[in-house]
Coordinates of C-alpha atoms and ligand atoms in Angstrom, one line a residue:
X38 CA 0.0 0.0 0.0
X39 CA 1.2 3.5 -0.8
X40 CA 0.9 6.4 1.6
X41 CA 0.6 10.1 1.4
X42 CA 3.0 12.1 3.5
X43 CA 3.1 15.8 4.6
X44 CA 6.5 17.3 5.1
X45 CA 7.5 20.8 6.3
X46 CA 10.8 22.3 5.2
X47 CA 12.5 25.3 6.6
X48 CA 14.9 26.1 3.8
X49 CA 17.4 28.4 5.5
X50 CA 20.5 30.0 4.2
X51 CA 22.5 28.4 7.0
X52 CA 20.4 25.4 8.1
X53 CA 17.6 23.3 6.6
X54 CA 15.1 21.7 8.9
X55 CA 12.5 19.1 8.0
X56 CA 9.4 18.1 9.9
X57 CA 7.1 15.2 9.2
X58 CA 3.5 15.2 10.1
X59 CA 3.0 13.2 13.2
X60 CA 6.7 13.1 14.1
X61 CA 7.7 16.8 14.4
X62 CA 11.2 18.0 13.4
X63 CA 13.4 15.1 12.3
X64 CA 16.2 16.7 10.3
X65 CA 18.4 19.6 11.2
X66 CA 21.3 20.0 8.9
X67 CA 23.5 22.7 7.4
X68 CA 22.4 23.9 4.0
X69 CA 25.6 22.6 2.4
X70 CA 26.3 20.4 -0.7
X71 CA 29.6 18.6 -1.3
X72 CA 30.5 18.2 -5.0
X73 CA 33.0 16.2 -6.9
X74 CA 34.2 18.7 -9.4
X75 CA 36.0 16.2 -11.6
X76 CA 32.7 15.3 -13.1
X77 CA 30.8 17.5 -15.6
X78 CA 28.4 18.5 -14.4
X79 CA 29.8 18.2 -10.9
X80 CA 28.3 15.3 -9.0
X81 CA 26.7 15.7 -5.5
X82 CA 28.6 13.4 -3.1
X83 CA 27.1 14.4 0.2
X84 CA 24.6 16.9 1.7
X85 CA 24.1 18.5 5.1
X86 CA 26.2 17.6 8.1
X87 CA 28.2 15.0 6.1
X88 CA 29.0 17.6 3.4
X89 CA 30.1 20.1 6.0
X90 CA 32.4 17.6 7.6
X91 CA 34.1 16.9 4.3
X92 CA 35.3 20.5 4.0
X93 CA 39.0 20.6 4.3
X94 CA 39.2 16.8 4.9
X95 CA 38.9 15.6 1.3
X96 CA 41.0 15.6 -1.8
X97 CA 40.9 18.9 -3.7
X98 CA 38.4 17.4 -6.2
X99 CA 35.6 17.8 -3.6
X100 CA 34.3 21.2 -2.8
X101 CA 31.5 22.3 -0.5
X102 CA 28.9 24.8 -1.7
X103 CA 26.1 26.6 0.1
X104 CA 23.3 26.8 -2.5
X105 CA 21.5 29.6 -0.8
X106 CA 22.7 33.2 -0.3
X107 CA 21.0 36.1 1.5
X108 CA 17.8 34.0 2.0
X109 CA 17.3 33.0 -1.6
X110 CA 18.4 30.2 -3.9
X111 CA 21.6 31.0 -5.6
X112 CA 22.1 27.6 -7.2
X113 CA 18.9 26.0 -8.3
X114 CA 20.1 22.5 -9.2
X115 CA 22.1 22.2 -6.0
X116 CA 19.2 23.3 -3.9
X117 CA 16.9 20.7 -5.6
X118 CA 19.5 18.0 -5.1
X119 CA 19.9 18.9 -1.4
X120 CA 16.1 19.0 -0.8
X121 CA 15.7 15.6 -2.6
X122 CA 18.3 14.0 -0.3
X123 CA 16.6 15.5 2.8
X124 CA 13.1 14.5 1.7
X125 CA 14.3 10.9 1.0
X126 CA 15.9 10.8 4.4
X127 CA 12.8 12.1 6.0
X128 CA 10.7 9.3 4.4
X129 CA 13.2 6.7 5.7
X130 CA 12.9 4.5 2.6
X131 CA 9.1 4.2 2.8
X132 CA 7.4 4.1 -0.6
X133 CA 5.3 7.3 -0.6
X134 CA 2.9 7.9 -3.4
X135 CA 2.1 11.5 -2.7
X136 CA 4.3 13.9 -0.9
X137 CA 2.9 17.3 0.1
X138 CA 5.5 19.9 1.0
X139 CA 5.1 23.1 2.9
X140 CA 8.3 25.1 2.4
X141 CA 9.4 28.5 3.7
X142 CA 10.3 31.7 1.9
X143 CA 11.5 35.0 3.2
X144 CA 8.8 37.7 3.4
X145 CA 9.9 40.0 0.6
X146 CA 11.2 37.9 -2.3
X147 CA 10.5 38.4 -6.0
X148 CA 8.1 36.3 -7.9
X149 CA 11.1 34.6 -9.6
X150 CA 12.7 33.8 -6.3
X151 CA 9.4 32.5 -4.9
X152 CA 8.9 30.3 -8.0
X153 CA 12.5 28.9 -7.6
X154 CA 11.7 27.6 -4.1
X155 CA 8.4 26.1 -5.3
X156 CA 10.1 24.4 -8.3
X157 CA 13.0 23.1 -6.2
X158 CA 10.5 21.4 -3.8
X159 CA 8.8 19.9 -6.9
X160 CA 12.1 18.7 -8.2
X161 CA 12.8 17.1 -4.9
X162 CA 9.7 14.9 -5.3
X163 CA 6.8 16.9 -4.0
X164 CA 3.5 16.4 -5.7
X165 CA 2.1 19.4 -4.1
X166 CA 3.9 22.4 -2.7
X167 CA 2.7 25.3 -0.5
X168 CA 4.7 28.2 0.5
X169 CA 4.7 29.9 3.9
X170 CA 6.5 33.1 4.8
X171 CA 9.3 32.7 7.3
X172 CA 8.2 35.2 9.9
X173 CA 4.7 33.7 9.9
X174 CA 6.1 30.2 10.5
X175 CA 8.5 31.6 13.1
X176 CA 5.7 33.3 15.0
X177 CA 3.6 30.1 15.0
X178 CA 6.6 28.1 16.1
X179 CA 7.4 30.5 18.8
X180 CA 3.8 30.0 20.1
X181 CA 2.6 33.6 19.4
X182 CA -1.2 34.0 19.2
X183 CA -1.1 34.7 15.5
X184 CA -4.8 34.1 14.9
X185 CA -6.0 36.5 17.5
X186 CA -6.9 40.1 17.1
X187 CA -3.7 41.2 18.8
X188 CA -0.4 42.4 17.4
X189 CA 2.6 40.2 17.7
X190 CA 6.1 41.2 16.5
X191 CA 8.6 38.5 15.5
X192 CA 12.2 39.3 14.6
X193 CA 13.8 36.3 12.9
X194 CA 17.6 36.6 12.4
X195 CA 19.1 33.7 10.4
X196 CA 22.2 33.3 8.3
X197 CA 21.0 35.3 5.3
X198 CA 18.1 37.5 6.3
X199 CA 16.6 39.4 9.2
X200 CA 12.8 39.3 9.0
X201 CA 10.7 41.7 11.1
X202 CA 7.0 41.2 11.0
X203 CA 3.9 42.3 12.8
X204 CA 1.2 39.6 12.7
X205 CA -2.5 39.8 13.6
X206 CA -5.6 37.8 12.7
X207 CA -3.6 35.1 10.9
X208 CA -1.9 37.5 8.5
X209 CA 1.2 39.7 8.3
X210 CA 0.2 43.3 8.8
X211 CA 3.6 44.9 8.2
X212 CA 7.0 43.3 7.5
X213 CA 10.5 44.2 6.5
X214 CA 13.2 41.9 5.3
X215 CA 16.8 42.9 5.1
X216 CA 19.8 40.8 3.8
X217 CA 21.7 41.5 6.9
X218 CA 22.1 38.6 9.3
X219 CA 24.6 35.9 10.6
X220 CA 26.6 35.6 7.4
X221 CA 27.1 39.4 7.2
X222 CA 28.1 39.4 10.9
X223 CA 30.9 37.0 10.1
X224 CA 31.9 39.1 7.1
X225 CA 32.0 42.2 9.3
X226 CA 34.3 40.3 11.8
X227 CA 36.6 39.3 8.9
X228 CA 36.8 43.0 7.7
X229 CA 37.4 44.3 11.2
X230 CA 40.2 41.9 12.1
X231 CA 41.8 42.7 8.7
X232 CA 41.6 46.4 9.3
X233 CA 42.7 46.5 12.9
X234 CA 45.2 43.7 13.0
X235 CA 46.3 43.2 9.4
X236 CA 45.2 39.6 9.8
X237 CA 43.3 37.6 7.3
X238 CA 40.9 35.0 8.9
X239 CA 38.4 32.7 7.3
X240 CA 34.6 32.4 7.6
X241 CA 34.7 29.5 10.0
X242 CA 37.1 31.4 12.3
X243 CA 34.9 34.5 12.2
X244 CA 31.8 32.5 13.0
X245 CA 33.7 30.7 15.9
X246 CA 34.7 34.1 17.3
X247 CA 31.0 35.3 17.1
X248 CA 29.8 32.2 18.9
X249 CA 32.5 32.1 21.5
X250 CA 32.9 35.7 22.6
X251 CA 30.5 37.7 20.3
X252 CA 27.9 40.0 21.8
X253 CA 25.7 43.0 21.0
X254 CA 25.9 44.4 24.5
X255 CA 28.6 44.2 27.2
X256 CA 28.3 41.1 29.4
X257 CA 29.9 39.8 32.5
X258 CA 33.0 37.7 32.2
X259 CA 34.0 39.0 28.7
X260 CA 37.0 37.0 27.5
X261 CA 39.6 37.0 24.8
X262 CA 40.6 34.3 22.3
X263 CA 43.7 33.8 20.2
X264 CA 43.1 33.3 16.6
X265 CA 45.5 32.3 13.8
X266 CA 45.4 33.9 10.4
X267 CA 47.6 35.2 7.7
X268 CA 49.6 38.3 8.3
X269 CA 48.7 40.6 5.4
X270 CA 52.1 42.4 5.7
X271 CA 54.4 39.3 5.2
X272 CA 51.9 36.6 4.2
X273 CA 53.0 34.4 7.1
X274 CA 50.8 32.8 9.8
X275 CA 50.3 35.0 12.8
X276 CA 48.4 34.7 16.1
X277 CA 46.4 37.6 17.4
X278 CA 44.4 38.0 20.6
X279 CA 40.8 39.2 19.9
X280 CA 38.6 40.6 22.6
X281 CA 34.8 40.5 23.1
X282 CA 34.9 44.3 22.7
X283 CA 36.6 43.9 19.3
X284 CA 33.7 41.7 18.1
X285 CA 31.1 44.1 19.5
X286 CA 32.8 46.9 17.6
X287 CA 32.9 44.8 14.4
X288 CA 29.2 44.1 14.7
X289 CA 28.1 47.6 15.5
X290 CA 27.1 48.6 12.0
X291 CA 25.2 45.4 11.1
X292 CA 23.4 45.5 14.4
X293 CA 22.5 49.1 13.9
X294 CA 20.8 48.1 10.7
X295 CA 18.8 45.5 12.4
X296 CA 17.7 47.8 15.2
X297 CA 16.7 50.4 12.6
X298 CA 14.6 47.8 10.7
X299 CA 12.8 47.0 13.9
X300 CA 12.2 50.7 14.6
X301 CA 10.9 51.5 11.1
X302 CA 8.6 48.4 11.1
X303 CA 7.2 49.6 14.4
X304 CA 6.7 53.1 13.0
X305 CA 4.6 51.6 10.1
X306 CA 2.5 49.5 12.5
X307 CA -1.1 50.7 13.2
X308 CA -1.3 52.2 16.7
X309 CA -3.5 49.6 18.3
X310 CA -1.2 46.8 17.2
X311 CA 1.8 48.8 18.3
X312 CA 0.4 49.1 21.8
X313 CA -0.2 45.3 21.9
X314 CA 3.5 44.9 21.0
X315 CA 4.5 47.3 23.8
X316 CA 2.4 45.2 26.2
X317 CA 3.5 41.8 25.0
X318 CA 7.1 42.5 23.9
X319 CA 9.1 41.7 20.8
X320 CA 10.0 38.0 20.2
X321 CA 13.4 37.0 18.7
X322 CA 13.9 33.8 16.7
X323 CA 16.6 32.3 14.4
X324 CA 20.2 31.6 15.3
X325 CA 21.0 35.3 15.5
X326 CA 18.7 35.5 18.5
X327 CA 21.4 33.6 20.4
X328 CA 23.9 36.4 20.0
X329 CA 24.6 37.5 23.5
X330 CA 22.8 40.7 24.6
X331 CA 21.0 41.2 21.3
X332 CA 17.7 41.2 23.2
X333 CA 19.1 43.9 25.6
X334 CA 20.4 46.1 22.7
X335 CA 17.0 46.0 20.9
X336 CA 15.1 46.6 24.1
X337 CA 17.3 49.6 25.0
X338 CA 17.1 51.1 21.5
X339 CA 13.4 50.8 20.8
X340 CA 12.2 50.9 24.4
X341 CA 10.1 47.7 24.3
X342 CA 10.6 44.5 26.2
X343 CA 12.4 41.8 24.1
X344 CA 12.2 38.1 24.7
X345 CA 14.0 35.2 23.0
X346 CA 11.8 32.4 21.8
X347 CA 12.4 29.0 23.2
X348 CA 14.6 27.0 20.8
X349 CA 15.1 29.9 18.5
X350 CA 16.8 27.8 15.8
X351 CA 13.7 25.6 15.6
X352 CA 11.0 28.2 15.5
X353 CA 10.4 28.3 11.7
X354 CA 10.4 24.5 11.3
X355 CA 8.2 24.1 14.4
X356 CA 5.8 26.5 12.8
X357 CA 5.5 24.4 9.6
X358 CA 5.0 21.3 11.8
X359 CA 2.1 23.0 13.6
X360 CA 0.5 23.9 10.3
X361 CA 0.9 20.3 9.1
X362 CA -0.7 18.9 12.3
X363 CA -3.7 21.3 11.8
X364 CA -3.8 20.4 8.1
X365 CA -3.5 24.1 7.4
X366 CA -1.3 24.4 4.4
X367 CA -2.6 27.8 3.4
X368 CA -1.8 30.2 6.1
X369 CA -1.4 34.0 5.6
X370 CA -3.7 34.0 2.5
X371 CA -1.0 32.7 0.1
X372 CA -2.1 30.0 -2.3
X373 CA 0.5 28.2 -4.4
X374 CA -0.3 25.0 -6.2
Ligands
ADP839 P1 18.9 30.3 8.5 O1 17.4 30.2 8.9 O2 19.3 31.4 7.6 O3 19.4 29.0 8.0 P2 19.5 30.0 11.3 O4 18.2 30.5 12.0 O5 19.6 28.5 11.3 O6 19.7 30.6 9.9 O7 20.7 30.7 12.1 C1 22.0 30.5 11.6 C2 22.8 31.7 12.0 O8 22.8 31.9 13.4 C3 24.3 31.5 11.6 O9 24.7 32.7 11.0 C4 25.0 31.3 12.9 O10 26.3 31.7 12.9 C5 24.1 32.0 13.9 N1 24.2 31.6 15.2 C6 23.9 30.3 15.7 N2 24.1 30.2 17.0 C7 24.6 31.5 17.4 C8 25.0 32.0 18.7 N3 25.0 31.3 19.8 N4 25.4 33.3 18.7 C9 25.3 34.1 17.5 N5 25.0 33.6 16.3 C10 24.6 32.3 16.3
MG840 MG1 15.6 30.8 9.0

């Protein structure tokens, strides 16, 4: 006998999460594809965690690619291949006749970008595809009362985009999406270390610095870490001690842009909903929500309480899972066949 299966996909720039109806979130993997470049066209040899592990540990013929950039698909075939592998894994070898996929898109993407996500899900084996906007999924996953006649504000900061949205009565009332998030934080750290210490560091090192000592606001027990990079003056390896304050300075400009986006979204929010937000607070989700003191910084700058969602990295995927359980594949008024 053949079954039908409903699957939710949070297609993120940094991580892809898959939920299966009745089981919840079952896959959390980096959005990475490893390719054997000796083949034409290059052959996919691994996806997700396995692909990420291969970076730097394989012969030069294998390279790792991130098929999404700034929240949108930058390599369509790679994205389709990656999704197909995840969908297969989610179905655990069961023969499924009809797969319905609910997949996420950032809130302000072009028609072409939206269609690319839809088509990639189809290529991955979905018979039927519905799209849900990330902030809506994040708000549902964070447990906000999206269906009620009250304003909720969600700020989702991922690898590629920062999405700010006000939701009421099951729909997005106002939203802003900027291509300023975790990846740009890492780039800002690279640029800062280069400028201040004449040291060239890689993306992984920059992300490690952000995770280990990074912050948006001063915190107790700030430490220092020694990083190794290439001295730009003589091209030799060099060690430099980087402080938490360095990272905060590096992140100042990107964080200002995020704060400004929250502020302008609030300014565009109808007064009644804005007062609900003042009462209930702003909710942060996505991996960026875990940056130390980001809640404090936003709260101080906009004068509203800020709370971090429980399991911020899971919110968007959890939101799709809730929709699947309720058999509600058309939330937020968007219909896509
Ligand atoms: P996406 O939805 O774009 O795939 P995620 O919500 O999965 O993104 O978040 C990934 C981003 O969050 C990455 O840029 C990662 O560096 C960042 N991140 C994860 N944990 C932390 C942390 N503890 N502090 C700061 N940034 C973090
Ligand atoms: Mg995300």
